[in-house]
CSV table of C-alpha atoms in Angstrom, one decimal:
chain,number,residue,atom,x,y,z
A,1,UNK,CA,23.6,-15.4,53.4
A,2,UNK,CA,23.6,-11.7,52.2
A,3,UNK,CA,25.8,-13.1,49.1
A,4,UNK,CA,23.3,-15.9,48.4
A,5,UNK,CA,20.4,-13.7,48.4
A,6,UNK,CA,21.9,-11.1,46.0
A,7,UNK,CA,22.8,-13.8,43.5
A,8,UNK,CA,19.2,-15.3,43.5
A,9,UNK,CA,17.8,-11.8,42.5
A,10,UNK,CA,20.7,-11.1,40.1
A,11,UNK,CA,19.5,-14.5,38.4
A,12,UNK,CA,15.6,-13.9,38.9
A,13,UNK,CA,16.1,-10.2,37.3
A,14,UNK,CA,18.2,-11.4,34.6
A,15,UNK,CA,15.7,-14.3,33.6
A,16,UNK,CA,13.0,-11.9,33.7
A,17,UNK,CA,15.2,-8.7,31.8
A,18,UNK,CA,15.7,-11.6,28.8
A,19,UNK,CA,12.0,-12.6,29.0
A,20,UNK,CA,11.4,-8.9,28.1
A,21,UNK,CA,13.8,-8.6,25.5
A,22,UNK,CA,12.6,-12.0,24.3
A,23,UNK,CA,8.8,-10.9,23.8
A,24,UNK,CA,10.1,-7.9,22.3
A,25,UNK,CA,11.4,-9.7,19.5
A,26,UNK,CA,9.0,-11.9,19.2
A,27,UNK,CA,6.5,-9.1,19.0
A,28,UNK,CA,8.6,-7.9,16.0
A,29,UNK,CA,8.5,-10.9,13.9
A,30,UNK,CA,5.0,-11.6,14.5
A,31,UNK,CA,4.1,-8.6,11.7
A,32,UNK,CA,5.8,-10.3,9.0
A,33,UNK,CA,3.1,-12.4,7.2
A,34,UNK,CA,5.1,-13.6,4.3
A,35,UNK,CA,4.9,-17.2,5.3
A,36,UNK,CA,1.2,-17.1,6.2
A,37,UNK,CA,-0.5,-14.5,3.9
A,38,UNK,CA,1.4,-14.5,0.1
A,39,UNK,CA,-0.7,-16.5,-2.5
A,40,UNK,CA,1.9,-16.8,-5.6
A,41,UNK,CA,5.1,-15.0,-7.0
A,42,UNK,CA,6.1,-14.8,-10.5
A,43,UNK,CA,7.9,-13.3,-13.2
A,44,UNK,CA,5.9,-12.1,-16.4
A,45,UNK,CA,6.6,-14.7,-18.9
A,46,UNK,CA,9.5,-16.9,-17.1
A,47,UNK,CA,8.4,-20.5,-17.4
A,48,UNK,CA,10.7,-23.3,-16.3
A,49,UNK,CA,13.5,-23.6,-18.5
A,50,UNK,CA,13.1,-20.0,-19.2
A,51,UNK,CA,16.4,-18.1,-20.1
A,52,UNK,CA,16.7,-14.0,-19.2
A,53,UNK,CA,19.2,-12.1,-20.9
A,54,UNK,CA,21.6,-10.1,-18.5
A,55,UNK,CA,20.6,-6.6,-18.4
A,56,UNK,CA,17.2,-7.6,-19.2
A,57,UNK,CA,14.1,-5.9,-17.2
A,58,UNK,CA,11.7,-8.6,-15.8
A,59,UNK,CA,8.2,-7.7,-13.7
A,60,UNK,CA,7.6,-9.3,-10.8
A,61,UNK,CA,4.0,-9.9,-9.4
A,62,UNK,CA,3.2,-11.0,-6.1
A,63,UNK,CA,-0.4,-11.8,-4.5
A,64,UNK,CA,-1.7,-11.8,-1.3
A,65,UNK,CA,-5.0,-12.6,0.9
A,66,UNK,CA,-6.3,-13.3,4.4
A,67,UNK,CA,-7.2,-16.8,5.6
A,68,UNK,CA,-8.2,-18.9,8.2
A,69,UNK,CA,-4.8,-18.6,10.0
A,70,UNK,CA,-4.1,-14.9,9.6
A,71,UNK,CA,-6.6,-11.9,8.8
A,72,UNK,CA,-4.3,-9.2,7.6
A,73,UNK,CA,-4.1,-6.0,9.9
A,74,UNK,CA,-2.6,-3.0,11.2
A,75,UNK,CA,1.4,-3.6,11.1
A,76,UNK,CA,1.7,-6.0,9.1
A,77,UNK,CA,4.3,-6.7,6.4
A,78,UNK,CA,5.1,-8.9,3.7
A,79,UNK,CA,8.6,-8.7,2.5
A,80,UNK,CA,10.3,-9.7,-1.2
A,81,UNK,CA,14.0,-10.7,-1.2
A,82,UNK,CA,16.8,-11.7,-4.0
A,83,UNK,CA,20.3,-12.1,-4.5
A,84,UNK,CA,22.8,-9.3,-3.7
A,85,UNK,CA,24.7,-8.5,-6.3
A,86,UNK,CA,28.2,-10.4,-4.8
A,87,UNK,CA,26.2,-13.6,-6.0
A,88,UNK,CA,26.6,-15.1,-9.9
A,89,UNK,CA,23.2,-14.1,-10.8
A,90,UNK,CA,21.3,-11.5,-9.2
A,91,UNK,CA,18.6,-9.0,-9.6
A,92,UNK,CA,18.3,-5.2,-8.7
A,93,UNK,CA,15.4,-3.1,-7.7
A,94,UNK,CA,13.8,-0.6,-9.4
A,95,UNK,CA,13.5,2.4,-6.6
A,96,UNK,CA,9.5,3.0,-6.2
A,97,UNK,CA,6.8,3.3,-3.2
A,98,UNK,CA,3.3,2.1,-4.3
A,99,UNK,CA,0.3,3.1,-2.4
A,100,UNK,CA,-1.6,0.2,-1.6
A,101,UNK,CA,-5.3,0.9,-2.2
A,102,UNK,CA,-8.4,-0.8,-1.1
A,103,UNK,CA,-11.4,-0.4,-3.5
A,104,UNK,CA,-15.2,0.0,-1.3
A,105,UNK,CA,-18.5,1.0,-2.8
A,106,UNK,CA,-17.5,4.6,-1.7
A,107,UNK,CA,-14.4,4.9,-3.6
A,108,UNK,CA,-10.3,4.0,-2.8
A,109,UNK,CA,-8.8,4.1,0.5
A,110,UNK,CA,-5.3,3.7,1.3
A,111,UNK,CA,-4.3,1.1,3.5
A,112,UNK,CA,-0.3,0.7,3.4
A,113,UNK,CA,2.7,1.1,0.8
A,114,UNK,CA,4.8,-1.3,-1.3
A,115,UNK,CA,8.5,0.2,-0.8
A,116,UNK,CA,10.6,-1.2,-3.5
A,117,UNK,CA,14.7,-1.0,-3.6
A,118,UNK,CA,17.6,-2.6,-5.2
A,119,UNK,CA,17.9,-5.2,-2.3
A,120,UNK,CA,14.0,-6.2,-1.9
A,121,UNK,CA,10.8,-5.2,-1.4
A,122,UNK,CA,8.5,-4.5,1.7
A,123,UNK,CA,4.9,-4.2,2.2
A,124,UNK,CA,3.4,-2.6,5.0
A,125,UNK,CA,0.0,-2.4,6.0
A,126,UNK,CA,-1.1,0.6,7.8
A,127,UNK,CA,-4.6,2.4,7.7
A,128,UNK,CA,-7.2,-0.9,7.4
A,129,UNK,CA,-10.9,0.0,8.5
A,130,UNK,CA,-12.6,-2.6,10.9
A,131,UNK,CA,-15.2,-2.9,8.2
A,132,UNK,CA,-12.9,-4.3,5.8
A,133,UNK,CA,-13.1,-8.4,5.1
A,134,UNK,CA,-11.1,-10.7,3.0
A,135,UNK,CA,-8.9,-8.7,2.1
A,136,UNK,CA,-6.8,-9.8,-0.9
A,137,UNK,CA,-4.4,-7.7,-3.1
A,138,UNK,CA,-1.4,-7.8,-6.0
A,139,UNK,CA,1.7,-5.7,-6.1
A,140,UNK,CA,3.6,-5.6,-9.3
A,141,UNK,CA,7.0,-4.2,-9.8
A,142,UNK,CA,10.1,-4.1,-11.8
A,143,UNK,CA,13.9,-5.3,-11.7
A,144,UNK,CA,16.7,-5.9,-13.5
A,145,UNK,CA,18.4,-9.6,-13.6
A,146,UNK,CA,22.1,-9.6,-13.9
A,147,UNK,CA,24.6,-12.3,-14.5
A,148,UNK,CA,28.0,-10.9,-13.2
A,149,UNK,CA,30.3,-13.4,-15.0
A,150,UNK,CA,33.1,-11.9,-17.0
A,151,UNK,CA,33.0,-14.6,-20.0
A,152,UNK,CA,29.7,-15.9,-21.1
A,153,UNK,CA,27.6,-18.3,-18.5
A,154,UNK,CA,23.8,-19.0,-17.5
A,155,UNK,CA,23.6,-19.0,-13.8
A,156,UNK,CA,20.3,-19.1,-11.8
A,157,UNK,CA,18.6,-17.0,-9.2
A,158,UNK,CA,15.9,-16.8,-7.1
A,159,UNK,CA,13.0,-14.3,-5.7
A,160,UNK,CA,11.7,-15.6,-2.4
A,161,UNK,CA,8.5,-14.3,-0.2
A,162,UNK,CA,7.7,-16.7,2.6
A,163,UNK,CA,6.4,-19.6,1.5
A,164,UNK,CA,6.9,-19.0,-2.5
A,165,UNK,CA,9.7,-18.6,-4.8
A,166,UNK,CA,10.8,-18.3,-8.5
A,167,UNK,CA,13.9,-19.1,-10.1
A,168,UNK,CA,15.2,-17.6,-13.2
A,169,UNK,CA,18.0,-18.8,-15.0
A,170,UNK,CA,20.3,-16.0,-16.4
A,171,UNK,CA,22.6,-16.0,-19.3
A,172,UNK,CA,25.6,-13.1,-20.1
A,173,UNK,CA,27.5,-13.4,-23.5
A,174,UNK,CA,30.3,-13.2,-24.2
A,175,UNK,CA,30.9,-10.0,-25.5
A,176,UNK,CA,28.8,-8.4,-23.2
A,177,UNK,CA,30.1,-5.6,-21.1
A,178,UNK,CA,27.6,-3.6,-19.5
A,179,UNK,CA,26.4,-3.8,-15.7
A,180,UNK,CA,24.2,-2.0,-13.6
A,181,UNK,CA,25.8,1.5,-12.3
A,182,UNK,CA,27.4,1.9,-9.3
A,183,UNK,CA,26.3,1.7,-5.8
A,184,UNK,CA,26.2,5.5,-5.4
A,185,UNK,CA,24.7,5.8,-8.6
A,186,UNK,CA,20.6,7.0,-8.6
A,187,UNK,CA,18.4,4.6,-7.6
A,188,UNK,CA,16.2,4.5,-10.9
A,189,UNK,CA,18.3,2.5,-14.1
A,190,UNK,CA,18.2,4.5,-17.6
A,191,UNK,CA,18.0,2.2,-20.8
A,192,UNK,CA,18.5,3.2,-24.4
A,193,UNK,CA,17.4,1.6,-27.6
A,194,UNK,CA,18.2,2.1,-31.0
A,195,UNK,CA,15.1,2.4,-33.4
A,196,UNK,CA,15.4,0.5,-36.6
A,197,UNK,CA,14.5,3.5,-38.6
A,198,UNK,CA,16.8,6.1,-37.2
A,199,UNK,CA,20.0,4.4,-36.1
A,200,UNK,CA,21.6,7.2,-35.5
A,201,UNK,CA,18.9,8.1,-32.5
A,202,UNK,CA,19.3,6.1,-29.2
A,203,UNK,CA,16.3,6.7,-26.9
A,204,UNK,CA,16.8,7.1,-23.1
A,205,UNK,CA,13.3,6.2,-20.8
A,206,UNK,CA,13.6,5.4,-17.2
A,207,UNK,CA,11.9,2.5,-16.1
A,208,UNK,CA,9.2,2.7,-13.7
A,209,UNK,CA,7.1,0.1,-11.6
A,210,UNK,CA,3.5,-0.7,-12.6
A,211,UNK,CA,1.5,-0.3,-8.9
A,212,UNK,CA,-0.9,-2.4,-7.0
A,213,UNK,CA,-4.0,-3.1,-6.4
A,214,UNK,CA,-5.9,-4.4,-3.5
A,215,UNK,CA,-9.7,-5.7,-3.4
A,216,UNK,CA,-11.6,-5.4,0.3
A,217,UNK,CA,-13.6,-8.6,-1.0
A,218,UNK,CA,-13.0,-11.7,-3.0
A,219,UNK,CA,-15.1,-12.7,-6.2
A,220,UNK,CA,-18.1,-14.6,-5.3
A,221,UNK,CA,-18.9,-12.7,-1.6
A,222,UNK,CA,-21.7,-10.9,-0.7
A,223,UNK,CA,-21.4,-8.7,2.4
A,224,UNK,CA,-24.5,-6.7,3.7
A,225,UNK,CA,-23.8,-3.4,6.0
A,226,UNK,CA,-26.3,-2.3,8.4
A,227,UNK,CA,-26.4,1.0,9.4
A,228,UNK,CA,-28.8,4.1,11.2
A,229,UNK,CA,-30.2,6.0,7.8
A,230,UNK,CA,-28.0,8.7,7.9
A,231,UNK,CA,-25.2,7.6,9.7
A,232,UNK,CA,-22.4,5.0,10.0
A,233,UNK,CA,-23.3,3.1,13.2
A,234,UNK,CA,-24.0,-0.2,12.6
A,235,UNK,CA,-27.2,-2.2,13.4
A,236,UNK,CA,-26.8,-5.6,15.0
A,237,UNK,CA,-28.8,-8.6,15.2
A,238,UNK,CA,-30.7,-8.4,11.9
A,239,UNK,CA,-31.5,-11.6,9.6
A,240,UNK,CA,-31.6,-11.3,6.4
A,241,UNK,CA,-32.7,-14.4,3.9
A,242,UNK,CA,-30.6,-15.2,0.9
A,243,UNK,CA,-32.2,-16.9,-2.3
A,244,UNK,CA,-31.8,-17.5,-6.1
A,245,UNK,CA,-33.2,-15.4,-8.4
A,246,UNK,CA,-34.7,-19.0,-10.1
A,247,UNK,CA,-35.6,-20.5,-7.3
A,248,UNK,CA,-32.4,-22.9,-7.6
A,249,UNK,CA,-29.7,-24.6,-4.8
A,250,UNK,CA,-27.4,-21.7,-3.9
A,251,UNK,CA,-25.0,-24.5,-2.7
A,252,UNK,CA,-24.4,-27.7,0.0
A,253,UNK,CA,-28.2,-28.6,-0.6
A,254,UNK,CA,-29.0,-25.3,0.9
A,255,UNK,CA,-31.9,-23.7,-1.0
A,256,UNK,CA,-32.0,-20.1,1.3
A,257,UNK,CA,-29.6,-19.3,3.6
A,258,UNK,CA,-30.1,-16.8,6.4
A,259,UNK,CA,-27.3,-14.0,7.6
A,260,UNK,CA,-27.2,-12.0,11.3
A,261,UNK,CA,-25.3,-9.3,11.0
A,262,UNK,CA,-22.7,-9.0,14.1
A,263,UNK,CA,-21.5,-5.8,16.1
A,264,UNK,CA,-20.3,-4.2,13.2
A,265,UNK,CA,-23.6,-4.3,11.7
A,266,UNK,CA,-21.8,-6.5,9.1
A,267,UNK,CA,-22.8,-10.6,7.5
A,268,UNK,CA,-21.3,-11.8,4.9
A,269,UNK,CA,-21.2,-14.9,2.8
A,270,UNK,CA,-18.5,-16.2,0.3
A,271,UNK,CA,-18.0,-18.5,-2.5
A,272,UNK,CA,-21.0,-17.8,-3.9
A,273,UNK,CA,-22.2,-19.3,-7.8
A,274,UNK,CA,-22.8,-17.6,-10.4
A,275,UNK,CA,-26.2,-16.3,-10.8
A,276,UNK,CA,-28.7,-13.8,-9.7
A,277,UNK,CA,-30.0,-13.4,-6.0
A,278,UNK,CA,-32.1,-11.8,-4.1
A,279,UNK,CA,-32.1,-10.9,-0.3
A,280,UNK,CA,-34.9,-10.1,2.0
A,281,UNK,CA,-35.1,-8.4,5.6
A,282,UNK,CA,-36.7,-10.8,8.0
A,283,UNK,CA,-36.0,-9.6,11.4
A,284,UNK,CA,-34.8,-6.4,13.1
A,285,UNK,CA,-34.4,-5.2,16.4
A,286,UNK,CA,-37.3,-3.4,18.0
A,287,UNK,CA,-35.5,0.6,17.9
A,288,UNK,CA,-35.3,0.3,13.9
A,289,UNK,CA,-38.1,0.9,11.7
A,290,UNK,CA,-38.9,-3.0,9.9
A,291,UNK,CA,-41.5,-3.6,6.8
A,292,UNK,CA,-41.7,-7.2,6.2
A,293,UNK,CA,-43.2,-6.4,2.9
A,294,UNK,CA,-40.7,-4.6,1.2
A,295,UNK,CA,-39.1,-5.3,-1.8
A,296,UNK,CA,-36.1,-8.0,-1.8
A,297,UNK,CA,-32.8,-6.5,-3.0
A,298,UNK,CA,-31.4,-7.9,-6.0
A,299,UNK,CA,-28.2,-8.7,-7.3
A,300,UNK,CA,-26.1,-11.0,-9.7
A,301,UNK,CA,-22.4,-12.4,-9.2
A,302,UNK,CA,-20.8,-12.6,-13.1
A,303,UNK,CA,-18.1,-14.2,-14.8
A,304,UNK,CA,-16.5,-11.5,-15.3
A,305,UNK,CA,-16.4,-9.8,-12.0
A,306,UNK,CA,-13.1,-8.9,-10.2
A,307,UNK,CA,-14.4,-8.3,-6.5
A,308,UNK,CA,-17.4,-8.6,-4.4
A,309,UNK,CA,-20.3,-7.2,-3.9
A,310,UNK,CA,-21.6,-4.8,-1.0
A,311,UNK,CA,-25.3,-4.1,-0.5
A,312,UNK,CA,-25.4,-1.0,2.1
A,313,UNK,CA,-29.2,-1.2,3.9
A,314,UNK,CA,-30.3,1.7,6.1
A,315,UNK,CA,-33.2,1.7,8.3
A,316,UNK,CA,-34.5,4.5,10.2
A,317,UNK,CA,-34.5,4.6,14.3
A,318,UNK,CA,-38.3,3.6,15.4
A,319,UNK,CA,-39.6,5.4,18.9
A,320,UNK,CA,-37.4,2.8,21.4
A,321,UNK,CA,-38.9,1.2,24.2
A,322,UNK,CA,-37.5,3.2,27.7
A,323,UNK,CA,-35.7,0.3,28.6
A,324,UNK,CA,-34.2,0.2,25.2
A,325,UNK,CA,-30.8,3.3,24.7
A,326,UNK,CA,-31.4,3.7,20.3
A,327,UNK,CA,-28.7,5.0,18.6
A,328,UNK,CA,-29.6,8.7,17.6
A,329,UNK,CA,-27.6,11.6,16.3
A,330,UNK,CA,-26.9,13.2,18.9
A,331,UNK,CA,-25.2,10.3,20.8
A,332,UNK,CA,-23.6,9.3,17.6
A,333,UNK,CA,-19.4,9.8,17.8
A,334,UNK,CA,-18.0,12.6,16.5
A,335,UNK,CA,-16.6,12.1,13.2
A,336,UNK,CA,-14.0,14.5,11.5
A,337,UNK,CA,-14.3,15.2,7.9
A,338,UNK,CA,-12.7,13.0,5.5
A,339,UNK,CA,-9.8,13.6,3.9
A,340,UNK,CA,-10.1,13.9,-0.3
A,341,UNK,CA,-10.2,10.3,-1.9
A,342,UNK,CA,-10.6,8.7,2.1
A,343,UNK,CA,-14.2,8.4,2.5
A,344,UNK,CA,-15.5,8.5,6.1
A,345,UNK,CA,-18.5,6.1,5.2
A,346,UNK,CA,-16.2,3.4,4.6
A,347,UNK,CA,-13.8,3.7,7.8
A,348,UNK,CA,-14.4,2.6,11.4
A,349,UNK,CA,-16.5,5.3,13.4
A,350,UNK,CA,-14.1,5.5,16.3
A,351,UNK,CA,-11.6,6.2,14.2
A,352,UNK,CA,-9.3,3.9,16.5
A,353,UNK,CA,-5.7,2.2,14.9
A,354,UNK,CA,-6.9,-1.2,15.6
A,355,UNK,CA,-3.3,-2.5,14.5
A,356,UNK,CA,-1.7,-1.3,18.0
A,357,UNK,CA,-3.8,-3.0,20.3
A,358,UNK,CA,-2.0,-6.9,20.0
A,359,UNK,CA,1.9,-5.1,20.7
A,360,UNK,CA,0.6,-3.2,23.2
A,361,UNK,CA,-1.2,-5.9,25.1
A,362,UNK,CA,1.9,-8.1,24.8
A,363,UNK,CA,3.9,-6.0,26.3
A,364,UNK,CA,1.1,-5.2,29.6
A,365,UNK,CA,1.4,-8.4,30.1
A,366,UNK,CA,5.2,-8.7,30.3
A,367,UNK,CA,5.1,-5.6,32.7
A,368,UNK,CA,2.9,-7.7,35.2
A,369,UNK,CA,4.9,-10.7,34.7
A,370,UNK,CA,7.9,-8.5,35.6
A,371,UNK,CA,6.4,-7.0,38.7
A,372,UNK,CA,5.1,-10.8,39.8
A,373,UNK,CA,8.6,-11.8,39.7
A,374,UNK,CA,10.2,-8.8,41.5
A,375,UNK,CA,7.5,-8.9,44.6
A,376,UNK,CA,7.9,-13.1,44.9
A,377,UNK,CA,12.2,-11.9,45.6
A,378,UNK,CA,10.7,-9.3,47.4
A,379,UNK,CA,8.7,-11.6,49.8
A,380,UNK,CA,10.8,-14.4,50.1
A,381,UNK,CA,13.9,-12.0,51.3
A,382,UNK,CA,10.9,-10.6,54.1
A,383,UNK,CA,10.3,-14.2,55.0
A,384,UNK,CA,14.2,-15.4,55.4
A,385,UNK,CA,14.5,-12.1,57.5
């Protein structure tokens, strides 16, 4: 009896100890987004049909956004791969780390790296504000494409990120007998070049990767921020009105359309048309000062913009109703200053990692799961007893 009961809580642990291990892994591949988040990958210049010349140095560019399936945050990664260089064709890395930078009406703020080596590339997002929507970026980097055939041949290769891939078709000659140094060379890959007008002069540069860039809003959005005058905390529940400049349809028949900002004191509106707009304030909560009259604020989305556009609205705290707690400065959250080129006006006031919170819940409930089984062996062997 004591036999069976030791093998049903050798089997009941054991179930649970692989659930753990289990959620743990799936925990782990949940932060790569390449499948869900990458927008297009390409080579400068390589069409299909396109031939690259061994040796030759090729940028790669790779785009990214949120969607309706996956809002990029905290932990996420987005990773690059190609062929090792055992395979026919093949392309090596340029060694590089590239801050990934948001742009805000404040100024830059990092929010994760591009590390680049001779095997891939990996993007990691790390330092996103809560204020920050749609994001959508580009990465750009370098390698080198390499056909390892000792007589001459065009083989193809491939550069693959989730969903999206590029294949290059690589040709060696025949006389050619350079390849990339060794594995224990350095990472970065010197070329030379003869100039036409001094051949006796070959120049040496080190190649270097080109950077990123990353936008906190896509072209055509408008996103208002409500906020304390003064301060960073956010204003709730206020409508503004939306309208063309000329009186036209903004779009779907809609003539004005009307915005409430949420928690973060945030409403925004994308996909807008071309064409100037105006917005007006046309209903506050009661502990913020309101003037129906004032001026609309005015803006215009162009052809030529690159990102968004962010209107910033303060409005003073009005004397609250007792039943009503107003935000005021001295129940405001402390705040440290900001670090040079990481403005605090444009990061959450809390200062919380919100990209944490999803692992560590996982794993709570795992715990509980774990404890569940443990006291159901627990009672059962009180009950036989």
């Amino acid at each position: 009896m004591k036999r069976k009961r030791a093998v049903k809580l050798s089997v009941i642990v054991t179930a649970v100890l692989t659930l753990i291990i289990l959620s743990g892994a799936a925990c782990y591949a949940a932060n790569d987004i390449s499948k869900t988040n990458v927008t297009g990958l390409s080579i400068e210049n390589v069409d299909p049909g396109s031939v690259l010349e061994s040796g030759s140095t090729q940028k790669v560019k790779l785009t990214f956004q949120d969607n309706d399936s996956h809002a990029i945050e905290n932990g996420d990664q987005i990773t690059v791969s190609w062929p090792e260089s055992s395979a026919a064709a093949y392309f090596v890395g340029y060694n590089k780390t590239i801050p990934l930078k948001a742009k805000t009406n404040s100024g830059e703020i990092a929010v994760g790296t591009a590390v680049v080596s001779k095997s891939g590339a990996t993007l990691t997002f790390e330092g996103i504000p809560q204020n920050i929507y749609s994001l959508a970026g580009w990465v750009e980097f370098q390698v080198q494409a390499w056909n390892s055939s000792d007589q001459e041949n065009t083989s193809e290769a491939a550069i693959t990120s989730g969903e999206h891939s590029v294949t290059a078709k690589i040709h060696r000659a025949a006389a050619q007998t350079d390849q990339p140094e060794s594995e224990d060379a350095a990472f970065y890959y010197k070329n030379g070049g003869i100039y036409p007008s001094d051949t006796g002069r070959i120049a040496w540069y080190l190649n270097i990767n080109n950077g990123a860039g990353i936008s906190g809003l896509q072209k055509g959005t408008l996103r208002i921020v409500k906020v304390i005058e003064g301060t960073t905390t956010p204003i709730p529940g206020v409508t503004f009105r939306l309208t063309r400049g000329d009186g036209r349809e903004i779009k779907s028949g809609k003539y004005s359309i009307d915005m409430v900002t949420d928690e973060k004191g945030q409403a925004q509106i994308d996909n807008l048309p071309i064409g100037s707009y105006q917005i007006r304030e046309i209903a506050s909560p009661d502990y913020v000062v309101f003037d129906p009259d004032s001026e609309p604020i005015v803006f215009e989305i162009k052809e030529t913009d690159t990102e968004g556009h962010i209107e910033t609205i303060e409005n003073r705290p009005n004397t609250p109703d007792p039943s009503i707690t107003a935000p005021t400065d001295d129940n405001l959250p402390v705040v440290d200053p900001p670090e040079p080129g990481n403005p605090s006006d444009t990061v959450d006031p809390s200062g919380s990692d919100t990209g944490d919170t999803t692992d560590m819940a996982r794993w709570i409930s795992v715990l509980l799961l774990s404890v569940s089984a443990l006291s159901f062996v627990w009672y059962r062997q009180r009950k036989n007893n």
